mmCIF file of C-alpha atoms and ligand atoms in Angstrom:
data_model
loop_
_atom_site.group_PDB
_atom_site.id
_atom_site.type_symbol
_atom_site.label_atom_id
_atom_site.label_comp_id
_atom_site.label_asym_id
_atom_site.label_seq_id
_atom_site.Cartn_x
_atom_site.Cartn_y
_atom_site.Cartn_z
ATOM 1 C CA MET N 1 122.015 126.387 108.100
ATOM 2 C CA THR N 2 119.172 126.537 104.996
ATOM 3 C CA SER N 3 115.773 125.463 105.731
ATOM 4 C CA PRO N 4 116.020 121.914 104.304
ATOM 5 C CA ASP N 5 119.549 121.620 106.354
ATOM 6 C CA ARG N 6 117.117 122.485 109.508
ATOM 7 C CA PHE N 7 114.724 119.847 108.281
ATOM 8 C CA ALA N 8 117.312 117.585 107.461
ATOM 9 C CA ALA N 9 119.022 117.925 110.382
ATOM 10 C CA LEU N 10 115.969 117.301 112.790
ATOM 11 C CA TRP N 11 114.754 114.258 110.076
ATOM 12 C CA ARG N 12 117.239 112.688 110.732
ATOM 13 C CA SER N 13 116.770 112.659 114.833
ATOM 14 C CA LEU N 14 113.695 110.969 114.113
ATOM 15 C CA ALA N 15 114.549 108.677 111.132
ATOM 16 C CA PRO N 16 116.434 105.877 113.032
ATOM 17 C CA ILE N 17 113.348 104.545 115.484
ATOM 18 C CA GLY N 18 111.712 101.852 114.091
ATOM 19 C CA ARG N 19 113.600 101.493 110.768
ATOM 20 C CA THR N 20 113.983 98.006 109.302
ATOM 21 C CA PRO N 21 114.924 96.946 105.788
ATOM 22 C CA ASN N 22 111.796 96.572 105.070
ATOM 23 C CA GLY N 23 110.163 99.849 106.148
ATOM 24 C CA TYR N 24 109.070 101.216 108.713
ATOM 25 C CA HIS N 25 107.239 99.502 112.019
ATOM 26 C CA ARG N 26 105.828 101.646 114.313
ATOM 27 C CA LEU N 27 103.184 100.554 115.575
ATOM 28 C CA SER N 28 101.410 101.713 118.281
ATOM 29 C CA TRP N 29 102.397 101.411 121.703
ATOM 30 C CA THR N 30 105.379 99.315 121.020
ATOM 31 C CA ASP N 31 108.902 99.956 121.765
ATOM 32 C CA ALA N 32 109.419 102.012 118.131
ATOM 33 C CA ASP N 33 106.106 104.374 119.332
ATOM 34 C CA LEU N 34 107.609 104.615 122.456
ATOM 35 C CA ALA N 35 110.763 105.742 121.265
ATOM 36 C CA CYS N 36 109.064 108.145 119.051
ATOM 37 C CA ARG N 37 106.517 109.792 121.697
ATOM 38 C CA GLU N 38 110.143 110.215 123.586
ATOM 39 C CA TRP N 39 111.269 111.908 120.836
ATOM 40 C CA PHE N 40 108.227 114.303 120.948
ATOM 41 C CA LEU N 41 108.866 114.920 124.595
ATOM 42 C CA ASP N 42 111.999 115.854 123.943
ATOM 43 C CA GLU N 43 111.015 118.265 121.062
ATOM 44 C CA ALA N 44 108.908 120.085 122.335
ATOM 45 C CA ALA N 45 110.948 120.339 126.003
ATOM 46 C CA ASP N 46 113.537 121.728 123.762
ATOM 47 C CA ARG N 47 110.680 124.503 122.842
ATOM 48 C CA GLY N 48 109.850 124.885 126.108
ATOM 49 C CA LEU N 49 105.921 123.642 125.022
ATOM 50 C CA ARG N 50 103.869 122.173 128.043
ATOM 51 C CA VAL N 51 103.663 118.093 127.502
ATOM 52 C CA GLN N 52 100.151 116.594 128.210
ATOM 53 C CA THR N 53 98.797 112.791 127.509
ATOM 54 C CA ASP N 54 95.386 112.990 127.552
ATOM 55 C CA GLY N 55 93.667 109.833 128.554
ATOM 56 C CA ASN N 56 93.612 108.516 124.810
ATOM 57 C CA GLY N 57 97.403 108.323 124.877
ATOM 58 C CA ASN N 58 97.407 111.442 122.503
ATOM 59 C CA LEU N 59 100.267 114.013 123.155
ATOM 60 C CA TRP N 60 99.926 117.485 123.466
ATOM 61 C CA GLY N 61 102.618 120.140 123.620
ATOM 62 C CA TRP N 62 101.566 123.748 124.251
ATOM 63 C CA LEU N 63 102.421 127.087 123.667
ATOM 64 C CA GLY N 64 100.113 128.966 126.091
ATOM 65 C CA ASP N 65 97.506 128.232 128.034
ATOM 66 C CA PRO N 66 94.966 125.935 126.021
ATOM 67 C CA ALA N 67 92.518 126.659 128.623
ATOM 68 C CA ASP N 68 92.301 130.718 126.813
ATOM 69 C CA GLY N 69 90.453 128.609 124.030
ATOM 70 C CA ASP N 70 90.716 129.407 120.297
ATOM 71 C CA ALA N 71 94.035 127.481 119.755
ATOM 72 C CA VAL N 72 95.334 126.848 117.053
ATOM 73 C CA VAL N 73 96.542 122.895 116.665
ATOM 74 C CA THR N 74 99.102 121.070 114.266
ATOM 75 C CA GLY N 75 99.993 117.677 114.360
ATOM 76 C CA SER N 76 99.700 114.501 112.938
ATOM 77 C CA HIS N 77 100.785 110.923 114.196
ATOM 78 C CA LEU N 78 103.709 109.352 114.821
ATOM 79 C CA ASP N 79 102.935 105.545 114.108
ATOM 80 C CA SER N 80 103.179 103.938 111.037
ATOM 81 C CA VAL N 81 101.522 100.895 108.889
ATOM 82 C CA PRO N 82 103.741 97.425 109.135
ATOM 83 C CA GLY N 83 106.876 98.285 106.844
ATOM 84 C CA GLY N 84 105.544 101.903 105.746
ATOM 85 C CA GLY N 85 107.384 104.763 104.991
ATOM 86 C CA GLY N 86 109.072 107.311 107.211
ATOM 87 C CA TYR N 87 106.827 110.557 106.153
ATOM 88 C CA ASP N 88 103.020 109.432 106.282
ATOM 89 C CA GLY N 89 102.275 111.009 110.300
ATOM 90 C CA PRO N 90 105.950 112.223 111.396
ATOM 91 C CA LEU N 91 106.119 114.647 108.566
ATOM 92 C CA GLY N 92 103.868 116.545 110.462
ATOM 93 C CA ILE N 93 105.365 116.645 113.426
ATOM 94 C CA VAL N 94 108.491 117.267 112.492
ATOM 95 C CA SER N 95 106.998 120.115 110.402
ATOM 96 C CA ALA N 96 105.157 121.795 113.501
ATOM 97 C CA PHE N 97 108.523 122.177 115.679
ATOM 98 C CA LEU N 98 109.428 123.910 113.016
ATOM 99 C CA ALA N 99 107.265 125.917 112.014
ATOM 100 C CA LEU N 100 107.308 127.172 115.664
ATOM 101 C CA ASP N 101 111.021 127.708 115.491
ATOM 102 C CA LEU N 102 110.505 129.933 112.501
ATOM 103 C CA LEU N 103 107.627 131.909 113.998
ATOM 104 C CA ALA N 104 110.284 132.279 117.168
ATOM 105 C CA LYS N 105 112.290 133.251 114.824
ATOM 106 C CA ARG N 106 109.715 136.064 113.218
ATOM 107 C CA GLY N 107 109.436 137.435 116.504
ATOM 108 C CA ARG N 108 105.424 137.910 115.730
ATOM 109 C CA THR N 109 103.397 138.002 118.787
ATOM 110 C CA ARG N 110 100.913 135.228 119.573
ATOM 111 C CA ARG N 111 97.361 136.190 120.438
ATOM 112 C CA ARG N 112 96.168 132.251 120.664
ATOM 113 C CA PRO N 113 97.408 129.201 122.222
ATOM 114 C CA ILE N 114 98.996 127.149 119.967
ATOM 115 C CA GLY N 115 99.489 122.713 120.109
ATOM 116 C CA VAL N 116 101.205 120.469 118.985
ATOM 117 C CA VAL N 117 99.560 117.505 118.713
ATOM 118 C CA ALA N 118 100.364 113.222 117.687
ATOM 119 C CA PHE N 119 97.416 111.329 117.519
ATOM 120 C CA THR N 120 97.586 107.482 118.236
ATOM 121 C CA GLU N 121 97.301 104.928 116.293
ATOM 122 C CA GLU N 122 96.020 106.672 112.899
ATOM 123 C CA GLU N 123 96.735 104.030 110.770
ATOM 124 C CA GLY N 124 94.688 101.016 112.802
ATOM 125 C CA SER N 125 97.238 98.925 112.112
ATOM 126 C CA ARG N 126 97.991 97.256 115.257
ATOM 127 C CA PHE N 127 94.394 97.365 116.611
ATOM 128 C CA GLY N 128 92.460 97.537 113.119
ATOM 129 C CA VAL N 129 90.537 100.719 113.908
ATOM 130 C CA ALA N 130 91.882 103.875 112.061
ATOM 131 C CA CYS N 131 92.090 107.265 113.881
ATOM 132 C CA LEU N 132 91.608 105.670 116.903
ATOM 133 C CA GLY N 133 92.716 108.571 119.520
ATOM 134 C CA SER N 134 90.964 111.384 117.137
ATOM 135 C CA ARG N 135 88.001 109.233 117.285
ATOM 136 C CA LEU N 136 88.116 108.770 120.726
ATOM 137 C CA LEU N 137 88.723 112.467 121.848
ATOM 138 C CA THR N 138 85.807 113.053 119.772
ATOM 139 C CA GLY N 139 83.586 110.600 121.242
ATOM 140 C CA ALA N 140 83.445 108.870 117.238
ATOM 141 C CA LEU N 141 84.429 105.396 118.781
ATOM 142 C CA ASP N 142 83.243 104.057 121.877
ATOM 143 C CA PRO N 143 86.001 103.534 124.459
ATOM 144 C CA GLN N 144 84.556 100.339 125.931
ATOM 145 C CA ARG N 145 84.872 99.051 122.129
ATOM 146 C CA ALA N 146 88.074 100.504 121.953
ATOM 147 C CA ALA N 147 89.363 98.976 125.550
ATOM 148 C CA GLY N 148 88.443 95.769 124.352
ATOM 149 C CA LEU N 149 90.365 95.544 120.251
ATOM 150 C CA ARG N 150 92.856 93.379 120.303
ATOM 151 C CA ASP N 151 96.160 92.559 118.257
ATOM 152 C CA ARG N 152 97.394 89.955 115.737
ATOM 153 C CA ASP N 153 98.961 88.540 118.934
ATOM 154 C CA GLY N 154 95.164 89.020 121.575
ATOM 155 C CA VAL N 155 96.847 91.961 123.402
ATOM 156 C CA ARG N 156 93.980 94.851 124.196
ATOM 157 C CA LEU N 157 94.312 98.129 123.402
ATOM 158 C CA ALA N 158 93.551 98.537 127.206
ATOM 159 C CA GLU N 159 96.562 96.523 127.790
ATOM 160 C CA ALA N 160 98.884 97.702 125.722
ATOM 161 C CA MET N 161 98.455 101.371 127.181
ATOM 162 C CA LYS N 162 98.743 100.764 130.471
ATOM 163 C CA SER N 163 102.261 98.712 129.960
ATOM 164 C CA ALA N 164 103.058 101.954 128.676
ATOM 165 C CA GLY N 165 102.058 103.312 131.896
ATOM 166 C CA VAL N 166 99.171 105.215 129.948
ATOM 167 C CA ASP N 167 95.893 105.339 132.724
ATOM 168 C CA THR N 168 93.164 104.228 130.291
ATOM 169 C CA SER N 169 90.187 105.145 132.923
ATOM 170 C CA GLY N 170 90.513 108.515 130.773
ATOM 171 C CA LEU N 171 89.797 106.971 127.707
ATOM 172 C CA GLY N 172 86.872 108.019 125.380
ATOM 173 C CA PRO N 173 85.316 111.211 124.814
ATOM 174 C CA ASP N 174 86.902 115.161 126.186
ATOM 175 C CA PRO N 175 84.996 117.456 124.975
ATOM 176 C CA ASP N 176 86.549 119.815 127.230
ATOM 177 C CA ARG N 177 89.824 119.548 125.298
ATOM 178 C CA LEU N 178 88.083 119.723 121.928
ATOM 179 C CA ALA N 179 86.085 122.561 122.916
ATOM 180 C CA ARG N 180 89.521 124.980 123.088
ATOM 181 C CA ILE N 181 90.433 124.318 119.700
ATOM 182 C CA GLY N 182 90.129 126.690 117.695
ATOM 183 C CA THR N 183 91.200 125.337 114.164
ATOM 184 C CA PHE N 184 93.217 122.592 113.183
ATOM 185 C CA ILE N 185 95.596 122.156 110.419
ATOM 186 C CA GLU N 186 97.359 118.986 109.435
ATOM 187 C CA LEU N 187 100.724 118.675 107.290
ATOM 188 C CA HIS N 188 100.930 115.663 105.804
ATOM 189 C CA ILE N 189 102.661 114.502 102.555
ATOM 190 C CA GLU N 190 100.800 113.959 99.237
ATOM 191 C CA GLN N 191 100.039 109.909 99.127
ATOM 192 C CA GLY N 192 99.804 109.963 95.222
ATOM 193 C CA ARG N 193 101.355 111.551 92.226
ATOM 194 C CA ALA N 194 98.233 114.251 91.878
ATOM 195 C CA LEU N 195 100.818 116.980 93.692
ATOM 196 C CA ALA N 196 103.368 119.113 90.932
ATOM 197 C CA VAL N 197 103.987 121.502 92.755
ATOM 198 C CA PRO N 198 106.424 121.467 96.559
ATOM 199 C CA VAL N 199 102.646 122.251 98.562
ATOM 200 C CA GLY N 200 99.149 122.539 98.111
ATOM 201 C CA VAL N 201 95.890 121.831 100.160
ATOM 202 C CA ALA N 202 93.718 119.558 100.992
ATOM 203 C CA SER N 203 89.682 119.652 99.655
ATOM 204 C CA ALA N 204 88.223 116.734 101.001
ATOM 205 C CA ILE N 205 89.237 112.992 101.848
ATOM 206 C CA TRP N 206 87.194 110.470 100.258
ATOM 207 C CA PRO N 207 84.747 108.176 101.935
ATOM 208 C CA HIS N 208 86.054 104.531 103.001
ATOM 209 C CA GLY N 209 86.059 101.550 105.293
ATOM 210 C CA ARG N 210 87.413 98.561 106.231
ATOM 211 C CA TRP N 211 85.830 95.168 106.619
ATOM 212 C CA ARG N 212 86.601 91.810 107.771
ATOM 213 C CA MET N 213 85.516 88.947 105.622
ATOM 214 C CA GLU N 214 85.443 85.757 107.379
ATOM 215 C CA PHE N 215 85.892 82.611 104.900
ATOM 216 C CA THR N 216 85.131 79.022 106.451
ATOM 217 C CA GLY N 217 84.860 75.604 105.110
ATOM 218 C CA GLN N 218 86.301 72.174 105.356
ATOM 219 C CA GLY N 219 90.040 71.152 106.382
ATOM 220 C CA ASN N 220 91.011 68.441 104.786
ATOM 221 C CA HIS N 221 93.680 66.500 103.541
ATOM 222 C CA ALA N 222 95.807 67.619 99.975
ATOM 223 C CA GLY N 223 96.453 64.398 98.684
ATOM 224 C CA THR N 224 93.301 62.667 98.954
ATOM 225 C CA THR N 225 90.309 64.829 98.665
ATOM 226 C CA ARG N 226 89.231 64.609 95.246
ATOM 227 C CA MET N 227 88.735 68.250 93.985
ATOM 228 C CA ALA N 228 85.117 67.902 93.403
ATOM 229 C CA ASP N 229 84.613 66.746 96.924
ATOM 230 C CA ARG N 230 86.085 69.823 98.366
ATOM 231 C CA HIS N 231 85.367 73.023 100.212
ATOM 232 C CA ASP N 232 87.706 75.271 100.060
ATOM 233 C CA PRO N 233 87.882 78.769 101.470
ATOM 234 C CA MET N 234 90.825 80.013 99.516
ATOM 235 C CA LEU N 235 89.036 79.670 96.767
ATOM 236 C CA THR N 236 86.584 81.622 97.452
ATOM 237 C CA PHE N 237 88.758 84.012 99.188
ATOM 238 C CA ALA N 238 90.533 84.075 95.413
ATOM 239 C CA PHE N 239 87.492 85.448 93.745
ATOM 240 C CA ALA N 240 86.838 87.932 96.774
ATOM 241 C CA VAL N 241 90.194 89.508 95.696
ATOM 242 C CA LEU N 242 89.595 89.785 92.090
ATOM 243 C CA ALA N 243 85.759 90.340 92.257
ATOM 244 C CA ALA N 244 86.307 93.038 94.511
ATOM 245 C CA ASN N 245 89.652 94.363 92.175
ATOM 246 C CA LYS N 246 87.011 94.512 89.091
ATOM 247 C CA GLU N 247 83.922 95.749 90.992
ATOM 248 C CA ALA N 248 86.278 99.140 92.669
ATOM 249 C CA ARG N 249 87.703 99.587 88.609
ATOM 250 C CA LEU N 250 83.880 99.821 87.407
ATOM 251 C CA ARG N 251 83.313 102.251 89.241
ATOM 252 C CA ASP N 252 86.351 104.248 89.243
ATOM 253 C CA GLY N 253 86.727 103.352 93.802
ATOM 254 C CA HIS N 254 89.493 101.850 94.546
ATOM 255 C CA ALA N 255 89.442 98.000 96.629
ATOM 256 C CA THR N 256 91.839 96.518 98.463
ATOM 257 C CA VAL N 257 92.889 93.279 99.944
ATOM 258 C CA GLY N 258 96.173 93.806 101.683
ATOM 259 C CA ARG N 259 95.539 91.200 104.769
ATOM 260 C CA VAL N 260 95.175 87.647 105.328
ATOM 261 C CA SER N 261 95.052 84.737 107.570
ATOM 262 C CA VAL N 262 94.600 81.562 107.056
ATOM 263 C CA GLU N 263 93.410 78.342 109.061
ATOM 264 C CA PRO N 264 95.798 75.968 110.142
ATOM 265 C CA ASN N 265 98.574 77.848 106.809
ATOM 266 C CA ALA N 266 99.612 74.186 106.287
ATOM 267 C CA THR N 267 100.882 73.587 102.643
ATOM 268 C CA ASN N 268 99.756 70.172 102.514
ATOM 269 C CA ALA N 269 96.061 71.188 104.223
ATOM 270 C CA ILE N 270 93.138 72.202 102.651
ATOM 271 C CA PRO N 271 92.855 75.527 104.915
ATOM 272 C CA SER N 272 89.092 75.401 107.273
ATOM 273 C CA SER N 273 89.491 79.017 107.450
ATOM 274 C CA VAL N 274 90.325 82.366 105.707
ATOM 275 C CA THR N 275 90.030 86.006 107.054
ATOM 276 C CA ALA N 276 91.032 89.069 104.947
ATOM 277 C CA TRP N 277 90.340 92.487 105.431
ATOM 278 C CA LEU N 278 88.637 94.753 102.560
ATOM 279 C CA ASP N 279 89.496 98.170 102.400
ATOM 280 C CA ALA N 280 87.236 100.200 100.038
ATOM 281 C CA ARG N 281 86.971 103.943 99.004
ATOM 282 C CA ALA N 282 85.083 105.990 96.448
ATOM 283 C CA ALA N 283 84.259 109.652 95.852
ATOM 284 C CA ASP N 284 80.770 109.363 97.173
ATOM 285 C CA GLN N 285 79.410 107.615 99.330
ATOM 286 C CA SER N 286 76.718 105.793 97.072
ATOM 287 C CA THR N 287 79.398 104.691 94.614
ATOM 288 C CA VAL N 288 81.416 102.919 98.162
ATOM 289 C CA ASP N 289 77.592 101.646 99.183
ATOM 290 C CA ALA N 290 77.028 100.480 95.214
ATOM 291 C CA LEU N 291 80.948 98.385 95.076
ATOM 292 C CA LEU N 292 80.334 96.802 98.698
ATOM 293 C CA ALA N 293 77.245 95.835 97.841
ATOM 294 C CA ALA N 294 78.508 94.207 94.422
ATOM 295 C CA ILE N 295 81.158 92.710 96.381
ATOM 296 C CA GLU N 296 79.195 90.979 99.028
ATOM 297 C CA GLY N 297 76.688 90.173 96.342
ATOM 298 C CA ARG N 298 79.039 87.990 94.095
ATOM 299 C CA ILE N 299 81.606 86.743 96.439
ATOM 300 C CA THR N 300 77.993 85.482 98.379
ATOM 301 C CA GLU N 301 76.741 83.876 95.259
ATOM 302 C CA ARG N 302 80.397 82.009 94.550
ATOM 303 C CA ALA N 303 80.555 80.478 98.283
ATOM 304 C CA THR N 304 77.594 79.046 97.594
ATOM 305 C CA ARG N 305 79.248 77.549 94.565
ATOM 306 C CA ASP N 306 82.000 76.569 95.902
ATOM 307 C CA GLY N 307 79.200 75.399 99.733
ATOM 308 C CA THR N 308 81.639 77.259 101.558
ATOM 309 C CA GLY N 309 80.624 80.236 104.233
ATOM 310 C CA PHE N 310 81.349 83.827 104.147
ATOM 311 C CA ALA N 311 80.315 86.649 106.682
ATOM 312 C CA ILE N 312 81.492 90.016 106.158
ATOM 313 C CA GLU N 313 81.107 92.980 109.041
ATOM 314 C CA ALA N 314 82.332 96.666 109.491
ATOM 315 C CA GLU N 315 85.529 97.095 111.193
ATOM 316 C CA SER N 316 85.463 101.251 110.235
ATOM 317 C CA ALA N 317 83.620 102.968 108.151
ATOM 318 C CA SER N 318 84.012 107.247 107.696
ATOM 319 C CA PRO N 319 81.998 109.022 105.769
ATOM 320 C CA VAL N 320 83.449 111.875 103.069
ATOM 321 C CA VAL N 321 84.574 115.221 104.616
ATOM 322 C CA GLU N 322 84.545 118.059 102.983
ATOM 323 C CA PHE N 323 87.118 120.356 104.530
ATOM 324 C CA HIS N 324 86.012 124.320 105.833
ATOM 325 C CA THR N 325 85.724 125.495 102.928
ATOM 326 C CA ALA N 326 86.320 129.713 103.662
ATOM 327 C CA LEU N 327 89.573 128.111 105.700
ATOM 328 C CA ARG N 328 90.814 126.391 102.879
ATOM 329 C CA ASP N 329 90.470 128.997 100.244
ATOM 330 C CA ARG N 330 92.327 131.597 102.787
ATOM 331 C CA LEU N 331 95.039 129.398 103.091
ATOM 332 C CA ALA N 332 95.415 128.979 99.353
ATOM 333 C CA SER N 333 95.530 132.333 98.589
ATOM 334 C CA LEU N 334 97.460 133.103 101.336
ATOM 335 C CA LEU N 335 100.381 130.108 99.912
ATOM 336 C CA GLY N 336 99.943 131.957 96.916
ATOM 337 C CA GLY N 337 97.456 129.676 94.803
ATOM 338 C CA ALA N 338 98.475 126.407 96.102
ATOM 339 C CA PRO N 339 96.271 124.209 94.098
ATOM 340 C CA VAL N 340 93.573 122.215 96.063
ATOM 341 C CA LEU N 341 92.650 118.364 95.943
ATOM 342 C CA PRO N 342 90.649 115.894 97.179
ATOM 343 C CA THR N 343 92.501 112.511 98.666
ATOM 344 C CA GLY N 344 91.660 108.571 99.250
ATOM 345 C CA ALA N 345 93.643 108.619 102.861
ATOM 346 C CA GLY N 346 92.391 109.130 105.640
ATOM 347 C CA HIS N 347 93.641 111.317 108.596
ATOM 348 C CA ASP N 348 92.776 112.763 112.416
ATOM 349 C CA ALA N 349 92.051 116.050 110.355
ATOM 350 C CA GLY N 350 89.283 114.299 108.829
ATOM 351 C CA VAL N 351 87.773 113.175 112.197
ATOM 352 C CA LEU N 352 88.467 116.702 113.526
ATOM 353 C CA ALA N 353 87.171 118.276 110.528
ATOM 354 C CA ALA N 354 83.325 117.476 112.185
ATOM 355 C CA HIS N 355 83.690 119.688 115.288
ATOM 356 C CA VAL N 356 86.428 121.955 114.281
ATOM 357 C CA PRO N 357 87.266 124.378 111.695
ATOM 358 C CA THR N 358 90.008 122.160 110.006
ATOM 359 C CA ALA N 359 92.553 122.255 107.098
ATOM 360 C CA MET N 360 95.222 120.042 105.666
ATOM 361 C CA LEU N 361 98.453 120.912 103.309
ATOM 362 C CA PHE N 362 100.539 118.661 101.347
ATOM 363 C CA VAL N 363 103.959 118.446 100.641
ATOM 364 C CA ARG N 364 105.038 116.710 97.030
ATOM 365 C CA ASN N 365 105.599 113.113 96.736
ATOM 366 C CA PRO N 366 107.524 112.364 93.921
ATOM 367 C CA THR N 367 107.438 108.646 94.324
ATOM 368 C CA GLY N 368 103.853 108.810 94.462
ATOM 369 C CA VAL N 369 104.217 106.213 96.816
ATOM 370 C CA SER N 370 103.200 105.501 100.540
ATOM 371 C CA HIS N 371 102.170 102.852 102.783
ATOM 372 C CA ALA N 372 105.633 101.622 101.835
ATOM 373 C CA PRO N 373 109.630 102.154 102.026
ATOM 374 C CA GLU N 374 109.963 104.020 98.614
ATOM 375 C CA GLU N 375 107.468 106.411 99.890
ATOM 376 C CA SER N 376 109.155 110.265 99.873
ATOM 377 C CA ALA N 377 109.306 113.984 99.946
ATOM 378 C CA THR N 378 113.035 115.939 98.985
ATOM 379 C CA ASP N 379 114.321 118.071 102.074
ATOM 380 C CA VAL N 380 113.382 121.464 99.756
ATOM 381 C CA ASP N 381 109.909 120.788 99.295
ATOM 382 C CA CYS N 382 109.616 119.386 102.971
ATOM 383 C CA ALA N 383 111.389 123.004 104.110
ATOM 384 C CA ALA N 384 108.962 124.595 102.014
ATOM 385 C CA GLY N 385 106.307 123.044 103.782
ATOM 386 C CA VAL N 386 107.504 124.408 107.025
ATOM 387 C CA GLU N 387 107.286 127.432 105.695
ATOM 388 C CA ALA N 388 104.007 127.375 104.466
ATOM 389 C CA LEU N 389 103.314 126.082 107.938
ATOM 390 C CA ALA N 390 104.687 128.928 109.453
ATOM 391 C CA THR N 391 102.926 130.957 107.686
ATOM 392 C CA VAL N 392 99.356 129.525 108.300
ATOM 393 C CA LEU N 393 99.963 129.046 111.947
ATOM 394 C CA GLU N 394 101.431 132.974 111.617
ATOM 395 C CA GLU N 395 98.253 134.343 110.167
ATOM 396 C CA LEU N 396 95.610 131.813 112.455
ATOM 397 C CA ALA N 397 98.130 132.837 115.598
ATOM 398 C CA CYS N 398 98.863 136.100 115.127
ATOM 399 C CA ARG N 399 96.766 138.755 114.422
HETATM 400 C C1 GLV L 401 95.849 106.166 106.432
HETATM 401 O O1 GLV L 401 96.654 106.926 106.017
HETATM 402 C C2 GLV L 401 94.444 105.456 105.595
HETATM 403 O O2 GLV L 401 94.748 106.528 104.335
HETATM 404 O O3 GLV L 401 94.500 103.799 105.544
HETATM 405 MN MN1 MN L 402 98.562 106.453 106.303
HETATM 406 MN MN1 MN L 403 99.453 109.827 107.734
#
């Protein structure tokens, strides 16, 4: 089999899980996620890896004994956004298994343990906090707060994990496990149109965050309430979406409102409240801060005019990440002068980078689309990603 065919064969074994006509739905601890986890266990077992589920629900497969320390760990996540693409996350895990196969074929002596990890709830699509598994592992998220996070149906994270058979008494920082990792490498599909060759290396992740916005007003009859008498939170919300877009454009930042919920959500009633989530990102923290302040200021002023209430609260914040410069440059040169590029997307690698020398490899995305069903990469480019990852693992774990 050629390398692209080998990639395609393993890809096909995972591809049907959670696939719907409207994209992938692999939210953490749902049946689709559990099936992905089973797939991980099978692939790890086929390669003789010892598998552990840590107290935060992250899956680890080990070649060698992690207790030896200075391990080289690679991996990504299996969960998706609702209606997402198949590559964001799983590509890094499929590539990790195939890179181990290539290493075995090359017959090099391993000098360090190698781990393959699948982090839990990277997207934050079910419980709201992105990179949940890696944040818990590294102590960046309070386990009490995490346990109490609820999904849209009111199910707590701790309940969801327990019903999947995971003991939640170990939720929280895991410094011993973290200390064993010498280097972390995440391979990921590139999520825009920034990569013109099959493989690149990440330089940085933009700072970004999520904010919950509550708009409150007076629920009332759509037919009998005079326009001048209304306190309609939908109006303030609509203004907020436009203001966020405008303020982001003014600063070369990104602002998105992609999720909204309306009460009572009736065609013939003025809503009593609207809850919406703002995602804001920019190349540097001062721009994110200025963007937020401008959006908040404009909405507050508009809410006064509409006679509505407005409150905003941060749900998660991710500071800028500059990946380990020496490691990044070493990998770019090892890969024949691979391009080095930043990204506006968040990753577990960004969380790990505060603790462990970390690097990311990107695989070209011809559509430039991500978090949507059109997200794709060619088998040829994915095979090039596997080759690159194997070369990196060989350099880091076999010398
Ligand atoms: C995760 O993919 C994010 O950037 O939100
Ligand atoms: Mn994503
Ligand atoms: Mn991802």
